XYZ file of N, CA and C in Angstrom:
234
model
N -70.866 -150.080 -97.543
C -71.281 -149.151 -98.571
C -70.067 -148.365 -99.063
N -70.173 -147.877 -100.241
C -69.092 -147.111 -100.858
C -69.410 -145.622 -100.770
N -68.420 -144.825 -100.370
C -68.605 -143.376 -100.354
C -68.600 -142.894 -101.798
N -69.708 -142.338 -102.229
C -69.843 -141.862 -103.597
C -69.159 -140.514 -103.798
N -69.295 -139.629 -102.801
C -68.706 -138.297 -102.887
C -68.079 -137.950 -101.560
N -66.924 -137.292 -101.619
C -66.254 -136.796 -100.422
C -65.911 -135.334 -100.667
N -66.367 -134.484 -99.771
C -66.099 -133.052 -99.879
C -65.227 -132.626 -98.713
N -64.066 -132.027 -98.982
C -63.247 -131.367 -97.966
C -63.449 -129.881 -98.190
N -64.027 -129.204 -97.203
C -64.525 -127.850 -97.403
C -63.777 -126.834 -96.547
N -63.379 -125.730 -97.162
C -62.877 -124.570 -96.429
C -63.789 -123.402 -96.764
N -64.013 -122.535 -95.822
C -64.884 -121.387 -96.047
C -66.336 -121.718 -95.756
N -67.109 -120.683 -95.503
C -68.542 -120.839 -95.248
C -69.220 -121.285 -96.545
N -69.831 -122.435 -96.505
C -70.385 -123.052 -97.708
C -71.669 -123.791 -97.364
N -72.565 -123.904 -98.339
C -73.718 -124.797 -98.223
C -73.574 -125.879 -99.274
N -73.643 -127.113 -98.829
C -73.634 -128.253 -99.743
C -75.042 -128.837 -99.707
N -75.713 -128.810 -100.841
C -77.081 -129.326 -100.908
C -77.052 -130.777 -101.353
N -77.639 -131.625 -100.532
C -77.693 -133.051 -100.843
C -78.609 -133.302 -102.035
N -78.299 -134.311 -102.838
C -79.236 -134.682 -103.899
C -80.475 -135.318 -103.274
N -81.508 -135.432 -104.040
C -82.716 -136.105 -103.576
C -82.375 -137.538 -103.190
N -82.777 -137.948 -101.985
C -82.496 -139.308 -101.530
C -83.147 -140.339 -102.451
N -84.288 -139.989 -103.033
C -84.984 -140.918 -103.932
C -84.224 -141.132 -105.238
N -83.356 -140.177 -105.600
C -82.596 -140.318 -106.842
C -81.327 -141.147 -106.645
N -81.045 -141.512 -105.407
C -79.866 -142.331 -105.087
C -80.318 -143.692 -104.599
N -79.548 -144.707 -104.885
C -79.847 -146.032 -104.364
C -79.667 -146.040 -102.856
N -80.491 -146.799 -102.180
C -80.374 -146.946 -100.734
C -78.966 -147.427 -100.388
N -78.356 -146.804 -99.397
C -77.034 -147.206 -98.946
C -75.891 -146.399 -99.517
N -76.139 -145.567 -100.545
C -75.060 -144.730 -101.074
C -74.707 -143.648 -100.067
N -73.401 -143.334 -99.967
C -72.917 -142.410 -98.949
C -72.308 -141.145 -99.537
N -72.427 -140.066 -98.754
C -71.754 -138.804 -99.020
C -71.034 -138.427 -97.725
N -69.770 -138.033 -97.832
C -68.993 -137.613 -96.663
C -68.552 -136.163 -96.846
N -68.692 -135.383 -95.769
C -68.308 -133.977 -95.781
C -67.386 -133.724 -94.600
N -66.248 -133.080 -94.849
C -65.287 -132.749 -93.794
C -64.997 -131.261 -93.830
N -65.039 -130.630 -92.650
C -64.780 -129.205 -92.505
C -63.279 -129.007 -92.265
N -62.608 -128.393 -93.210
C -61.166 -128.170 -93.080
C -60.852 -126.797 -92.484
N -61.743 -125.841 -92.682
C -61.533 -124.493 -92.172
C -62.278 -124.272 -90.870
N -62.380 -123.018 -90.479
C -63.039 -122.689 -89.213
C -64.427 -122.080 -89.412
N -64.897 -122.010 -90.658
C -66.221 -121.462 -90.939
C -67.282 -122.559 -90.901
N -68.531 -122.138 -90.802
C -69.651 -123.081 -90.758
C -69.963 -123.623 -92.145
N -70.145 -124.924 -92.211
C -70.585 -125.598 -93.438
C -72.004 -126.099 -93.191
N -72.912 -125.717 -94.061
C -74.303 -126.134 -93.939
C -74.574 -127.257 -94.922
N -75.208 -128.313 -94.430
C -75.643 -129.426 -95.274
C -77.125 -129.209 -95.526
N -77.454 -128.878 -96.773
C -78.829 -128.552 -97.123
C -79.586 -129.758 -97.649
N -80.889 -129.740 -97.439
C -81.769 -130.814 -97.917
C -82.369 -130.422 -99.262
N -82.836 -131.406 -99.993
C -83.564 -131.176 -101.222
C -85.036 -131.481 -100.964
N -85.899 -130.553 -101.320
C -87.336 -130.762 -101.164
C -87.718 -131.081 -99.735
N -88.487 -132.152 -99.546
C -88.958 -132.529 -98.215
C -88.110 -133.639 -97.588
N -86.961 -133.937 -98.186
C -86.062 -134.936 -97.592
C -85.708 -134.536 -96.158
N -85.359 -135.530 -95.357
C -84.946 -135.286 -93.983
C -83.480 -135.670 -93.801
N -82.883 -135.152 -92.753
C -81.546 -135.551 -92.329
C -81.702 -136.110 -90.928
N -81.493 -137.403 -90.782
C -81.700 -138.103 -89.504
C -83.099 -137.858 -88.952
N -84.085 -137.826 -89.833
C -85.482 -137.660 -89.438
C -85.920 -136.222 -89.243
N -84.990 -135.274 -89.294
C -85.328 -133.866 -89.078
C -85.551 -133.157 -90.411
N -86.590 -132.351 -90.457
C -86.902 -131.581 -91.663
C -86.208 -130.231 -91.602
N -84.902 -130.256 -91.367
C -84.112 -129.021 -91.317
C -82.703 -129.321 -91.810
N -82.007 -128.259 -92.213
C -80.628 -128.406 -92.658
C -79.750 -128.735 -91.455
N -78.510 -129.143 -91.716
C -77.574 -129.551 -90.670
C -76.335 -128.674 -90.779
N -75.800 -128.227 -89.659
C -74.617 -127.366 -89.679
C -73.436 -128.032 -88.996
N -72.279 -127.846 -89.600
C -71.006 -128.283 -89.013
C -70.185 -127.032 -88.765
N -69.761 -126.814 -87.520
C -69.039 -125.580 -87.220
C -67.762 -125.805 -86.413
N -67.275 -127.041 -86.391
C -66.040 -127.355 -85.691
C -65.001 -127.777 -86.725
N -63.860 -127.091 -86.733
C -62.807 -127.410 -87.691
C -62.407 -128.874 -87.566
N -62.238 -129.531 -88.694
C -61.865 -130.941 -88.855
C -62.973 -131.922 -88.469
N -64.171 -131.430 -88.190
C -65.286 -132.349 -87.964
C -65.761 -132.877 -89.312
N -66.451 -134.000 -89.272
C -66.954 -134.575 -90.516
C -68.297 -135.241 -90.269
N -68.980 -135.514 -91.353
C -70.271 -136.188 -91.298
C -70.350 -137.131 -92.495
N -70.902 -138.302 -92.273
C -71.176 -139.242 -93.354
C -72.677 -139.476 -93.369
N -73.278 -139.296 -94.529
C -74.719 -139.462 -94.686
C -74.987 -140.607 -95.651
N -76.008 -141.396 -95.343
C -76.391 -142.533 -96.172
C -77.830 -142.332 -96.635
N -78.050 -142.478 -97.938
C -79.401 -142.353 -98.492
C -80.253 -143.550 -98.077
N -81.520 -143.270 -97.734
C -82.436 -144.382 -97.481
C -83.159 -144.796 -98.768
N -82.802 -144.152 -99.877
C -83.376 -144.494 -101.176
C -84.785 -144.003 -101.371
N -85.291 -143.239 -100.425
C -86.671 -142.816 -100.500
C -86.845 -141.328 -100.213
N -86.737 -140.962 -98.920
C -87.066 -139.596 -98.550
C -86.124 -138.980 -97.530
N -84.927 -139.537 -97.380
C -84.059 -138.935 -96.384
C -82.654 -139.507 -96.348
N -81.874 -138.887 -95.482
C -80.465 -139.218 -95.285
C -80.251 -139.524 -93.800
N -79.513 -140.570 -93.529
C -79.195 -140.965 -92.164
C -77.735 -140.631 -91.893
N -77.472 -140.047 -90.725
C -76.096 -139.764 -90.310
C -75.535 -141.025 -89.670
N -74.349 -141.422 -90.144
C -73.713 -142.590 -89.520
C -72.358 -142.208 -88.956
């Protein structure tokens, strides 16, 4: 799959994912924390992140996450 968007983030930020249904299955978004603040990955509507109906937080400097749309109702962490 091709990474559609890559975010390198400094500072406390929330990045809200687009609706998984609006993206083709298999499209990826990658987020990397460059600073020492917490980055929140927010959901749209009732979408899930790895099956959970809650937002996801990254709080370790230089950590990253890659999410893949299931094309329907959620994002899978790979």
